[in-house]
Tab-separated table of C-alpha atoms and ligand atoms in Angstrom:
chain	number	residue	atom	x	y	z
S	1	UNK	CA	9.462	-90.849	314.366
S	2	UNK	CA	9.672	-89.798	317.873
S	3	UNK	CA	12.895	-88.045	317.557
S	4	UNK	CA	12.598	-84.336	317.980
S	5	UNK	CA	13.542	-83.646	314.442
S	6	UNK	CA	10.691	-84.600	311.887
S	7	UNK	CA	10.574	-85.535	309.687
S	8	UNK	CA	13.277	-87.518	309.321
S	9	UNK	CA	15.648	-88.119	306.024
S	10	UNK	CA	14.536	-92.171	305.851
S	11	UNK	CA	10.189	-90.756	305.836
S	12	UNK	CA	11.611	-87.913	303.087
S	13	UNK	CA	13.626	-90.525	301.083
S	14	UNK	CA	10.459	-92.796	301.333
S	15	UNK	CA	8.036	-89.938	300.236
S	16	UNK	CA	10.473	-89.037	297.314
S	17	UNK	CA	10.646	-92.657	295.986
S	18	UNK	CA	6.575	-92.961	296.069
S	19	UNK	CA	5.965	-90.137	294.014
S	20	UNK	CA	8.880	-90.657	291.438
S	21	UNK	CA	6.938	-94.280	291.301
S	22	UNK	CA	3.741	-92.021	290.296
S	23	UNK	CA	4.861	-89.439	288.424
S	24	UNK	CA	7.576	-91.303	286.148
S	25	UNK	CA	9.412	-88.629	287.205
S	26	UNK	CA	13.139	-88.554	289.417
S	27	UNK	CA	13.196	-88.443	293.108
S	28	UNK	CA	15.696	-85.778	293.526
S	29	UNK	CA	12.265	-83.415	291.523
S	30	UNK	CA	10.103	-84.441	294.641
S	31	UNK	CA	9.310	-81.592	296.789
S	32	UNK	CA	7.754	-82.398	299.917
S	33	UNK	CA	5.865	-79.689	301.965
S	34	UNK	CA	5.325	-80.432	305.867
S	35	UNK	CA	2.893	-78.899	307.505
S	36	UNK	CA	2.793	-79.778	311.063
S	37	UNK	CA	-0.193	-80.384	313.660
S	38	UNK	CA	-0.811	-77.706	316.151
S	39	UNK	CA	-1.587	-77.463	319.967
S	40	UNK	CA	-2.940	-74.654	321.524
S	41	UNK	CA	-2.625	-74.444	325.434
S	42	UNK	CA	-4.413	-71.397	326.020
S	43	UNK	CA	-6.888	-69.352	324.319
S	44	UNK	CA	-9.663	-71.916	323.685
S	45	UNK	CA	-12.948	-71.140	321.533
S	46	UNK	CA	-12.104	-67.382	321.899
S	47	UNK	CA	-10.430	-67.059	318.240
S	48	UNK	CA	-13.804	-66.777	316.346
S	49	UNK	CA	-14.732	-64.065	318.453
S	50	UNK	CA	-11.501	-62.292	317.578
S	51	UNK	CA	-10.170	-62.966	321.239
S	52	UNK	CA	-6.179	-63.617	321.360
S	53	UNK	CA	-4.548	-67.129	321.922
S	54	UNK	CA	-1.645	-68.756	322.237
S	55	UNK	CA	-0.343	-72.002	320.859
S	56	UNK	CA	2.364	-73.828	318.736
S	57	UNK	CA	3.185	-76.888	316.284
S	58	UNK	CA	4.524	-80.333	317.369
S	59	UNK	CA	6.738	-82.716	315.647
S	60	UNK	CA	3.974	-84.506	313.993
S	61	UNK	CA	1.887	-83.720	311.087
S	62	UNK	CA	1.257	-83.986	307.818
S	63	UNK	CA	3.838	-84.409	304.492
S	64	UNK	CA	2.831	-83.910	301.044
S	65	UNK	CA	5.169	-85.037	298.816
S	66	UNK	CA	4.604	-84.197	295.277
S	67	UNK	CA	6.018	-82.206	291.588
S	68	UNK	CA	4.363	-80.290	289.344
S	69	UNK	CA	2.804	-81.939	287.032
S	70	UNK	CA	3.669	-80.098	283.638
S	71	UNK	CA	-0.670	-79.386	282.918
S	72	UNK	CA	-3.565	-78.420	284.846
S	73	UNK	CA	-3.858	-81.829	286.028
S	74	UNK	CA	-3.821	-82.669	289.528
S	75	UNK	CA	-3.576	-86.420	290.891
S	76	UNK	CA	-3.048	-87.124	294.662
S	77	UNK	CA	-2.911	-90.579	296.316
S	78	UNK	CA	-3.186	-91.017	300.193
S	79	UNK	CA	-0.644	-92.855	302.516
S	80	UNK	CA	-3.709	-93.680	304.791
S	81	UNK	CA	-6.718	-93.479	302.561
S	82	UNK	CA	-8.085	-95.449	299.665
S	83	UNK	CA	-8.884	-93.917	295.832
S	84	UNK	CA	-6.824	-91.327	294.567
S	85	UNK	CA	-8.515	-87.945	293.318
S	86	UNK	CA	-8.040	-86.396	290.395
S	87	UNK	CA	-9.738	-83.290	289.501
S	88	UNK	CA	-8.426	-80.305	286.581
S	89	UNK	CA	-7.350	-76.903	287.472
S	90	UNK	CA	-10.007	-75.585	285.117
S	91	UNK	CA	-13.014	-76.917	286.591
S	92	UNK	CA	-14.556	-74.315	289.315
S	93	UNK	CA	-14.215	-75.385	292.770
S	94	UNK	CA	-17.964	-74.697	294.304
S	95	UNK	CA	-18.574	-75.003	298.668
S	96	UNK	CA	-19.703	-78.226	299.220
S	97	UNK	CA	-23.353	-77.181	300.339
S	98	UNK	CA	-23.204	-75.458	296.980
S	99	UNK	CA	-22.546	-79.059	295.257
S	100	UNK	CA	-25.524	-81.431	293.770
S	101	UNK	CA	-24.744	-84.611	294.684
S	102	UNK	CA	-23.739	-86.127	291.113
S	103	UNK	CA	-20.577	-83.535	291.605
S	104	UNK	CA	-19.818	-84.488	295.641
S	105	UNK	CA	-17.113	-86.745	295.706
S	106	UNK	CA	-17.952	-88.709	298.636
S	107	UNK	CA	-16.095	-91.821	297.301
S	108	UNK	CA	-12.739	-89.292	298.324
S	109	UNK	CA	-14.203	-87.145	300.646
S	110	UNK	CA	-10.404	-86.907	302.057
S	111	UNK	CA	-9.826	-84.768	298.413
S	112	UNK	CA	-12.046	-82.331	299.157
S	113	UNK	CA	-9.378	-80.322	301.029
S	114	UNK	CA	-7.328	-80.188	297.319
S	115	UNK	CA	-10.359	-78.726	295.636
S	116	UNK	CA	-10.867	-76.549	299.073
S	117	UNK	CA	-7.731	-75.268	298.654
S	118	UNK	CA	-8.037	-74.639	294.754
S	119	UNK	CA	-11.507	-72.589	295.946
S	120	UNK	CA	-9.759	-70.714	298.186
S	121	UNK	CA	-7.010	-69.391	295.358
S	122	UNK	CA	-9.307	-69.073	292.371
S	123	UNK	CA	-11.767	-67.121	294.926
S	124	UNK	CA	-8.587	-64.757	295.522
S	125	UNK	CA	-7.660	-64.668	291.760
S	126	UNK	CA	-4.371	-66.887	291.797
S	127	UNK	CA	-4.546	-68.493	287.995
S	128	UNK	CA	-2.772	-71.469	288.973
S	129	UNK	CA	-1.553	-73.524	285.533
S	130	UNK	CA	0.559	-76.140	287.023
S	131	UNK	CA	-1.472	-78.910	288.619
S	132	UNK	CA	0.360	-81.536	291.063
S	133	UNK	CA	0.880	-85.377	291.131
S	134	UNK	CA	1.786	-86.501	294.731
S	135	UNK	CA	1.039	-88.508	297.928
S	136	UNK	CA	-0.295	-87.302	301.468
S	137	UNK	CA	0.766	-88.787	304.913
S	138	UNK	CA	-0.061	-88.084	308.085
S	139	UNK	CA	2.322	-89.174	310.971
S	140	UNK	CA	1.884	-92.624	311.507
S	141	UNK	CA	-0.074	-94.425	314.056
S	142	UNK	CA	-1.513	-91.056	315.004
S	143	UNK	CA	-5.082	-90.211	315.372
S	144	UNK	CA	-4.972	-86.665	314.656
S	145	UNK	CA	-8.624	-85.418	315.499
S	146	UNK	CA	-7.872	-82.582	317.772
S	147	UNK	CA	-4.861	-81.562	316.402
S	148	UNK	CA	-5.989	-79.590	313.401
S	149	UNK	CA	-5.471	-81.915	310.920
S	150	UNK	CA	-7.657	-80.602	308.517
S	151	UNK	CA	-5.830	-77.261	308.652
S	152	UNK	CA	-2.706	-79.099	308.481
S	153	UNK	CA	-4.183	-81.282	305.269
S	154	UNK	CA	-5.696	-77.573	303.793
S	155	UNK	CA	-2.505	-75.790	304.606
S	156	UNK	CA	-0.041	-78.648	302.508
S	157	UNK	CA	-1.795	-78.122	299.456
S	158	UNK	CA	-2.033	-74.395	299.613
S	159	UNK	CA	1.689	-74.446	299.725
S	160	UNK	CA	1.984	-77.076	297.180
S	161	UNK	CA	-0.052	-75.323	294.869
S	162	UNK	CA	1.470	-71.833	295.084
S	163	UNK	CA	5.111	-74.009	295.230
S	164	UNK	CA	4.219	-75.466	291.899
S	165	UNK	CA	3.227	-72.026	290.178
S	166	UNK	CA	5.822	-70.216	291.903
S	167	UNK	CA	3.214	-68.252	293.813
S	168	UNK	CA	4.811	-65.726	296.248
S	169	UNK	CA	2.369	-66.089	299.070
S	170	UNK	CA	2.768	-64.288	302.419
S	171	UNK	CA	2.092	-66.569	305.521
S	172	UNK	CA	-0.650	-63.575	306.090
S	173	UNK	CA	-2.395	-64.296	302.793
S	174	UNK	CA	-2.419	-68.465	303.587
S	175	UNK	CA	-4.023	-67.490	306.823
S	176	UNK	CA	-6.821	-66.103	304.839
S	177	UNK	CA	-6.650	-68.735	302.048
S	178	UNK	CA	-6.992	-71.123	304.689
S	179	UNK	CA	-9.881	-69.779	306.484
S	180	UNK	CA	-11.868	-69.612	303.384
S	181	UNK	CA	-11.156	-73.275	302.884
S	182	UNK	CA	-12.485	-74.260	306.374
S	183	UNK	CA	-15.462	-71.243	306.544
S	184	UNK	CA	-16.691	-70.626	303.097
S	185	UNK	CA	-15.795	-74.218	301.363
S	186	UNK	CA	-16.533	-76.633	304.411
S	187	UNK	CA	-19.098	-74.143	305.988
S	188	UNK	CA	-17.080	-74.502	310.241
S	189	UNK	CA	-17.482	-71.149	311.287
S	190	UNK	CA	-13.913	-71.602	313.412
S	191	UNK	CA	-11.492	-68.969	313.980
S	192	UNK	CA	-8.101	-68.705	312.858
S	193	UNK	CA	-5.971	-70.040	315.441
S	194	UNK	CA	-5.351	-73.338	313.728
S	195	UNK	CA	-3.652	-71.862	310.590
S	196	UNK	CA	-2.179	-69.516	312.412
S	197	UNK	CA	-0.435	-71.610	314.427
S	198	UNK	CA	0.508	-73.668	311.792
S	199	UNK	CA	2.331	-71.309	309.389
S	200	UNK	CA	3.870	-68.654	312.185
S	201	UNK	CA	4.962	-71.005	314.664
S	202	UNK	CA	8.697	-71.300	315.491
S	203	UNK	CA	10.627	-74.143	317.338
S	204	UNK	CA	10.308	-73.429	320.759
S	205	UNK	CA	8.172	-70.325	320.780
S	206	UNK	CA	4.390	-69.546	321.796
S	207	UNK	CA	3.094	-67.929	319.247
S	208	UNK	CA	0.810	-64.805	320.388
S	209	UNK	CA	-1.991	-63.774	317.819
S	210	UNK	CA	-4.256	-61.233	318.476
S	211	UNK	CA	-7.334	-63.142	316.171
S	212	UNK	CA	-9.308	-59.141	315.808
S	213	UNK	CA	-6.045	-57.244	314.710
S	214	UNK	CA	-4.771	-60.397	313.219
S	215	UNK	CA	-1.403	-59.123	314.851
S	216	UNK	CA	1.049	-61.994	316.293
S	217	UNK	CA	4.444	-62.517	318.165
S	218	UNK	CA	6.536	-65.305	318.867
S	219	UNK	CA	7.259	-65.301	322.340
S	220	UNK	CA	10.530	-67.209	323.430
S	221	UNK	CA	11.068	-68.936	326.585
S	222	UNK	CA	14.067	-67.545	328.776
S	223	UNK	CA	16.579	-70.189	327.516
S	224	UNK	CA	16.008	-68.951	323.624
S	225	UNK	CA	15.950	-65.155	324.053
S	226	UNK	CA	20.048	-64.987	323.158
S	227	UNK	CA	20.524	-67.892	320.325
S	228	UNK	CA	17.250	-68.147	319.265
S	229	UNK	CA	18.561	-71.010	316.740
S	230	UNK	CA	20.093	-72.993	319.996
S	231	UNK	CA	18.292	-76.440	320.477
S	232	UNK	CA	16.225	-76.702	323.621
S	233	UNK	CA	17.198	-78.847	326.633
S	234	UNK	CA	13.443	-79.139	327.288
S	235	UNK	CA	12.244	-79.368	330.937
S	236	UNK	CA	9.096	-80.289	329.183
S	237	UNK	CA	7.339	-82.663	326.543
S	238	UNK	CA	4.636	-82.427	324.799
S	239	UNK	CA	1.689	-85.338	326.127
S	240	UNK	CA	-1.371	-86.012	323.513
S	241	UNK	CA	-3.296	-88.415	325.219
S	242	UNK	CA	-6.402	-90.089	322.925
S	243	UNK	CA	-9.793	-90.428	323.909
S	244	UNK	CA	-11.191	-92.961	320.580
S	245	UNK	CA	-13.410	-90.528	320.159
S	246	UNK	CA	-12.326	-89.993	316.178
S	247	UNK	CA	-15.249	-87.592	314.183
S	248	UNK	CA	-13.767	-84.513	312.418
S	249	UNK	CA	-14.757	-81.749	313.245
S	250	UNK	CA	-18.644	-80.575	310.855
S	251	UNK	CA	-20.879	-78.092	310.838
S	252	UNK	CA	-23.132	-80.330	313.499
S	253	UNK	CA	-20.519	-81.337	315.803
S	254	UNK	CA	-22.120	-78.264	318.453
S	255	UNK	CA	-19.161	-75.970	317.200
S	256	UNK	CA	-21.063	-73.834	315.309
S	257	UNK	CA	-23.750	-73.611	317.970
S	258	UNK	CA	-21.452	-72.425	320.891
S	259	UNK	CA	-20.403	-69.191	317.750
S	260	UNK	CA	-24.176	-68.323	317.497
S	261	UNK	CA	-24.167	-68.428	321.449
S	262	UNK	CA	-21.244	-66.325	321.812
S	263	UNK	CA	-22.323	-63.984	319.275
S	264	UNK	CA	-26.048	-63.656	321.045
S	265	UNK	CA	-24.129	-62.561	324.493
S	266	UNK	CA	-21.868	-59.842	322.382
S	267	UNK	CA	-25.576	-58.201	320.286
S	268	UNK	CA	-27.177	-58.101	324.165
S	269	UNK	CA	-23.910	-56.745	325.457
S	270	UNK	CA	-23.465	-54.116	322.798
S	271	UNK	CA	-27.143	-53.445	322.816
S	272	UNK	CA	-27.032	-52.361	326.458
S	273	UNK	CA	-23.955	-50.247	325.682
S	274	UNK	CA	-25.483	-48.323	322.602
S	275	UNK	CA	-22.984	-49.812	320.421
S	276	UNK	CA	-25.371	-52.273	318.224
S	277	UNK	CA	-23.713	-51.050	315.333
S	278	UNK	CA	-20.673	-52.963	316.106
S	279	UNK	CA	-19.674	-55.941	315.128
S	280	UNK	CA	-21.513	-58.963	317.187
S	281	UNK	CA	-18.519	-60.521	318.242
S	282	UNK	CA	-17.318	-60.439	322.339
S	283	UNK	CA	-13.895	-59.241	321.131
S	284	UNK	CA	-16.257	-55.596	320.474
S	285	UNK	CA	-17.489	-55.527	324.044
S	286	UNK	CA	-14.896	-54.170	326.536
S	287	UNK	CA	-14.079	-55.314	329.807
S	288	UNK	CA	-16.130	-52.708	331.632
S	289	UNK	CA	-19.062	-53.131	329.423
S	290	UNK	CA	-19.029	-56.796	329.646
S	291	UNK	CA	-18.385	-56.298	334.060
S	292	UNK	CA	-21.559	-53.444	333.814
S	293	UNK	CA	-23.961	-55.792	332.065
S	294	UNK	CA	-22.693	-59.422	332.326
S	295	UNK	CA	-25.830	-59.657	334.923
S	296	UNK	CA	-28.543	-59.211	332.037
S	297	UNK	CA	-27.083	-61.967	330.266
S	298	UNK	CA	-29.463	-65.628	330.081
S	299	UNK	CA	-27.517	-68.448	331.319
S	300	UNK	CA	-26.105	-70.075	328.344
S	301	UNK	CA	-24.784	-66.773	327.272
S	302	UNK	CA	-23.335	-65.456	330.801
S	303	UNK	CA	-21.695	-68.721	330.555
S	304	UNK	CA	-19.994	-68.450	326.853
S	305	UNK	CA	-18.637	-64.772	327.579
S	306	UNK	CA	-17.520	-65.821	331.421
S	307	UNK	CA	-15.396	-68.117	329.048
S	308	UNK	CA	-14.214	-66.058	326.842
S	309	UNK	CA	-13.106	-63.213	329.087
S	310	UNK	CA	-11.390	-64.892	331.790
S	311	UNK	CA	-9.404	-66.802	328.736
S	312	UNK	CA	-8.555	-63.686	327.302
S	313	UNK	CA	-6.878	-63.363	331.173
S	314	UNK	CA	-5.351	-66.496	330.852
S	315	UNK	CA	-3.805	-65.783	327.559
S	316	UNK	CA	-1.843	-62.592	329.151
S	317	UNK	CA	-0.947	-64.542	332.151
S	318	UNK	CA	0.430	-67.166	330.090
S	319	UNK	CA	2.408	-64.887	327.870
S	320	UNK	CA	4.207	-63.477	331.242
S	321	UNK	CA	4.514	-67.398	332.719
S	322	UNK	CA	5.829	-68.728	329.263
S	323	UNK	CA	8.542	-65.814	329.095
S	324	UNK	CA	9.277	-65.805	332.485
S	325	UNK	CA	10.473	-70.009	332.252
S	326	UNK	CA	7.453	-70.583	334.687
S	327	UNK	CA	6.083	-73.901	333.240
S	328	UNK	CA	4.186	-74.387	337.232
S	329	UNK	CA	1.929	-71.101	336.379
S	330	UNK	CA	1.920	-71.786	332.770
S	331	UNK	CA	0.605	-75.428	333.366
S	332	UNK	CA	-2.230	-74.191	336.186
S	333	UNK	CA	-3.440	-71.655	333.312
S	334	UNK	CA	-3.962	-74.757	331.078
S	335	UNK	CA	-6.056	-76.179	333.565
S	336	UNK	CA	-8.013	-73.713	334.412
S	337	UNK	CA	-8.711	-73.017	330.888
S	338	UNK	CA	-9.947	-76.648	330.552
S	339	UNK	CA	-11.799	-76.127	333.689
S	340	UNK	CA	-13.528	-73.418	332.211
S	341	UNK	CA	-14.055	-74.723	328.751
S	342	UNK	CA	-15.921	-77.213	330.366
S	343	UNK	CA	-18.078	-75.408	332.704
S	344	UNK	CA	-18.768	-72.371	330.945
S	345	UNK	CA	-18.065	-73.133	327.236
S	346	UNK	CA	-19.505	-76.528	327.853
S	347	UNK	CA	-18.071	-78.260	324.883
S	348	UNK	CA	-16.234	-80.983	326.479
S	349	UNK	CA	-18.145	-84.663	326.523
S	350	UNK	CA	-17.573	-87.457	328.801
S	351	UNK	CA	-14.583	-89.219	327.905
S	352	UNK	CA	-12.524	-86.133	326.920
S	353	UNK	CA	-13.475	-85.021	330.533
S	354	UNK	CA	-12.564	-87.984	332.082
S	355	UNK	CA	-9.195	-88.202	329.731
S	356	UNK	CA	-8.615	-84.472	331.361
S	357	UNK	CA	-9.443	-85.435	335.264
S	358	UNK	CA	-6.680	-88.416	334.399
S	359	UNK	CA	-4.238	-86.098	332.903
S	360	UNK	CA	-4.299	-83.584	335.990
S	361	UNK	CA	-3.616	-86.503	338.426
S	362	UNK	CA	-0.797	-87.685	336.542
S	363	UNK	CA	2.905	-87.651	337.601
S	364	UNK	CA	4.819	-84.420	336.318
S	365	UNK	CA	1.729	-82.911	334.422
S	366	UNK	CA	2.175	-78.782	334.755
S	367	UNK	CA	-1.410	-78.798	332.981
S	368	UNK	CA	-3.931	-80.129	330.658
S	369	UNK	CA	-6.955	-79.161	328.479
S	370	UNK	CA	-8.858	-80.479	325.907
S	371	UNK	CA	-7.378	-79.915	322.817
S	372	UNK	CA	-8.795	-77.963	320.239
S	373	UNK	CA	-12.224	-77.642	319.673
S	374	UNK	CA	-13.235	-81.013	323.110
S	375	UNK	CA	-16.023	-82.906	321.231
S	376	UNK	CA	-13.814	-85.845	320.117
S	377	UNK	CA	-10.026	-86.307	319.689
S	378	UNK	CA	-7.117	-85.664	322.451
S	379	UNK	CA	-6.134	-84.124	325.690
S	380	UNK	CA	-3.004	-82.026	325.678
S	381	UNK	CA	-0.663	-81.483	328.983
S	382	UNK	CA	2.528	-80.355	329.079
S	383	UNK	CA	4.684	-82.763	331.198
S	384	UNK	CA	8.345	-82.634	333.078
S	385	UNK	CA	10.641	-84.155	330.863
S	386	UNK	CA	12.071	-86.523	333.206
S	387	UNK	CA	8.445	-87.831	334.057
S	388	UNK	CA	7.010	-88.059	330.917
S	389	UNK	CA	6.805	-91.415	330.609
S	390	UNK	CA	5.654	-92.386	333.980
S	391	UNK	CA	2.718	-90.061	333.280
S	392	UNK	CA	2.379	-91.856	330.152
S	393	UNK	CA	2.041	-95.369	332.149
S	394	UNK	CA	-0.205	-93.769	334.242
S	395	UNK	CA	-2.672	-92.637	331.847
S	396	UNK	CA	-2.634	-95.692	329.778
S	397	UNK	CA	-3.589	-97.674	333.217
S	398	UNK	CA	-6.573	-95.282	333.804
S	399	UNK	CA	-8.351	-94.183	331.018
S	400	UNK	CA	-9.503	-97.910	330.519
S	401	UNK	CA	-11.162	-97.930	333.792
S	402	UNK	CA	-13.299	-95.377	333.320
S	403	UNK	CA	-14.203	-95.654	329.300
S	404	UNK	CA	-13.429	-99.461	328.646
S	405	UNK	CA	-15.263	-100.043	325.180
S	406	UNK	CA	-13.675	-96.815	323.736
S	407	UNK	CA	-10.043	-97.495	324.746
S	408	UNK	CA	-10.224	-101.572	323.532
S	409	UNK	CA	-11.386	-100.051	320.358
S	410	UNK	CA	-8.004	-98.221	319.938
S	411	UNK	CA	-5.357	-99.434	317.390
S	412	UNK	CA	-3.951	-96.541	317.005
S	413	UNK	CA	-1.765	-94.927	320.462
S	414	UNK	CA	-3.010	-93.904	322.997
S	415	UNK	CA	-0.613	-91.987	324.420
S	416	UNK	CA	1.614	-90.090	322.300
S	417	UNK	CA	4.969	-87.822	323.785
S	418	UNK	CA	6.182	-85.216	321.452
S	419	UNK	CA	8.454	-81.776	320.875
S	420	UNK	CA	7.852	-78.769	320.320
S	421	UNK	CA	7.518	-78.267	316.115
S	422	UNK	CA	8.274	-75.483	313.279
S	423	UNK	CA	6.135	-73.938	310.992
S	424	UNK	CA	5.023	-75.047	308.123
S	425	UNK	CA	7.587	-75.382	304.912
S	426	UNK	CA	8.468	-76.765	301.725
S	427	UNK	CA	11.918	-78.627	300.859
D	501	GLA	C1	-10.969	-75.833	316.523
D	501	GLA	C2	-11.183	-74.660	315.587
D	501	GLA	C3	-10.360	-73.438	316.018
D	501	GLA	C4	-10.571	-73.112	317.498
D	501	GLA	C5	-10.436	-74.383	318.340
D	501	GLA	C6	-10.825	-74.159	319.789
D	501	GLA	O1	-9.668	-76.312	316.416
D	501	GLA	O2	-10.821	-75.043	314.277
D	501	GLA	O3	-10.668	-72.334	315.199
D	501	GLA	O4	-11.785	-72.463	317.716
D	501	GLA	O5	-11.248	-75.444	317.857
D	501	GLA	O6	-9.972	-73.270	320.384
């Protein structure tokens, strides 16, 4: 599993065998889509305001191995989860705050990104007639809060789903698909970079996305830009480093909150400019505007937009470090975006904090941050190969010190090394 190619052939050839077990059906049928997890080193909490990040896919994730199932049935087990959920085609998919609660299915709440995903095609007119019978996995011994596992999770049934009804979907169109999924049928008001990063991303590239213009680029680091298909000799891994802390991402984790707060600096920012007519995002305010005015903000809100304009810095710093083969600069833009997520986005809490202090002290770490959205989950850095695992002994010796209940509660690792990933894909 920790090799940098994942999956590999034995987890397929497992996969295939489950679901010809399920199905009745042969293994060579079984499709499997993989949809990996996604980091994103700079460009925090600034994609919902249609700011630009920056981030990429590791060799972990999710697989969902499955066939068509020949009616408008679909039937999906879990590799992790109990129950299995079975739901029709036909029957229309409704947001959950939409649902009474005879028709929640709590029992198999880990379903509801299936009948997300159906929501999000039927809402776009996609008659899908082919339901699916298959199994989802997530990468082992992996707690994946932080890494965008629920895009992952939405993401491998879009593309199972379209696979089965030989949908021609652009990666443009799942974007949207899967932001309806995440903002219309689980009511998050996040951004886009998780999706994003998930279906664009390309071994060993950043991937660049402008969230306003929705425009991206894959930027390559010096030792791709000839053979773009060459494999890496990486002077860098990949560190996830787990707090305990294992709540998915809702609607009350404080997400939505920090939106609203962010959106209240851009209405008094575009007020003072005469531009109220715009939209009330910061990505509307320019740089001038926001230098003019920042002084009328309140506190909360000087705070939010200080955050999301000195990341939108950082992102175009980063672009030039990343391209450039400068992993030094690229790693103190990481930590400086953490610093700042914490003091002026505020949405780190104390052990992800303390997880972050640890990482920065650690031997070979260019940077850190929390990642994704810093209420619960992991800590990224990005580490010197050749020191990755002394940083890895380091961290697993300190972060009991300092949060002792929450790291004896851990079964699952603690500290986890990875590779850079692809996008996602079905085989
Ligand atoms: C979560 C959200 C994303 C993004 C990140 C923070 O992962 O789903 O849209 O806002 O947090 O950068």
């Amino acid at each position: 599993m920790d090799s940098m190619h994942w999956p590999s052939e034995s987890e397929l050839d497992v996969i295939r065998e489950r679901v010809a077990e399920i199905s009745g059906r042969e293994a060579k049928e079984v499709r499997v889509v993989i949809s990996p997890y996604r980091i994103c080193p700079l460009g925090a909490h600034i994609d919902h305001q249609g700011g630009t990040v920056l981030a990429m896919t590791v060799n972990k994730g999710i697989l969902l191995g499955f066939v068509p199932s020949h009616d408008s049935q679909v039937l999906i087990t879990s590799g992790q989860f109990k129950g299995e959920v079975r739901f029709s085609l036909d029957e229309v998919q409704l947001p959950r705050y939409k649902r009474s609660s005879s028709n929640f299915h709590e029992e198999c709440s880990w379903g509801n990104y299936a009948r997300g995903a159906l929501y999000a095609l039927q809402k776009r007119n996609n008659h899908l007639k082919q339901g699916i019978t298959g199994i989802i996995y997530g990468t082992d011994g992996l707690d994946s809060s932080g890494l965008s596992s629920s895009a992952a999770v939405g993401i491998a049934y879009l593309l199972a789903f379209e696979s089965a009804n030989n949908l021609t979907v652009t990666p443009s169109e799942n974007i949207e698909y899967d932001r309806l999924i995440e903002n219309e049928y689980l009511g998050l008001r996040n951004g886009i970079l998780d999706q994003s990063a998930i279906l664009l991303s390309a071994y060993g590239c950043l991937t660049y996305m402008d969230c306003k213009t929705k425009v991206h680029k894959l930027i390559r680091p010096p030792e791709l830009k000839e053979d773009p298909t060459k494999e890496m000799k990486n002077k860098f891994k990949i560190l996830l480093a787990f707090s305990g802390l294992k709540q998915a991402l809702t609607t009350n984790s404080g997400y939505n909150n920090r939106v609203e707060e962010c959106q209240e600096a851009a209405r008094v920012l575009l007020k003072a400019t005469g531009n109220d007519g715009a939209e009330p995002i910061l990505s509307s305010v320019k740089l001038e505007d926001y230098e003019k005015h920042k002084l009328e903000l309140e506190v909360t809100h000087a705070k939010r937009a200080k955050h999301y304009f000195s990341e939108n810095e950082r992102v175009i710093k980063g672009v030039e470090a990343w391209a450039s083969g400068n992993m030094e600069e690229f790693g103190k833009l990481i930590s400086a975006s953490g610093l700042s997520s914490i003091e002026n986005y505020e949405c780190g809490c104390e052990p992800l904090i303390h997880l972050y202090e640890i990482l920065l002290k650690a031997p070979g770490v260019y940077g850190a941050r929390f990642s994704g959205a810093g209420f619960r989950g992991c800590c990224i850095a990005f580490v010197d190969a050749d020191k990755a695992l002394e940083a890895e002994f380091y961290i697993k010796n300190e972060y009991p010190k300092f949060q002792p209940e929450l790291a004896s509660q851990m079964n699952a690792e603690t500290v986890l090394i990875c590779d850079a990933g692809d996008c996602a894909r079905v085989i």
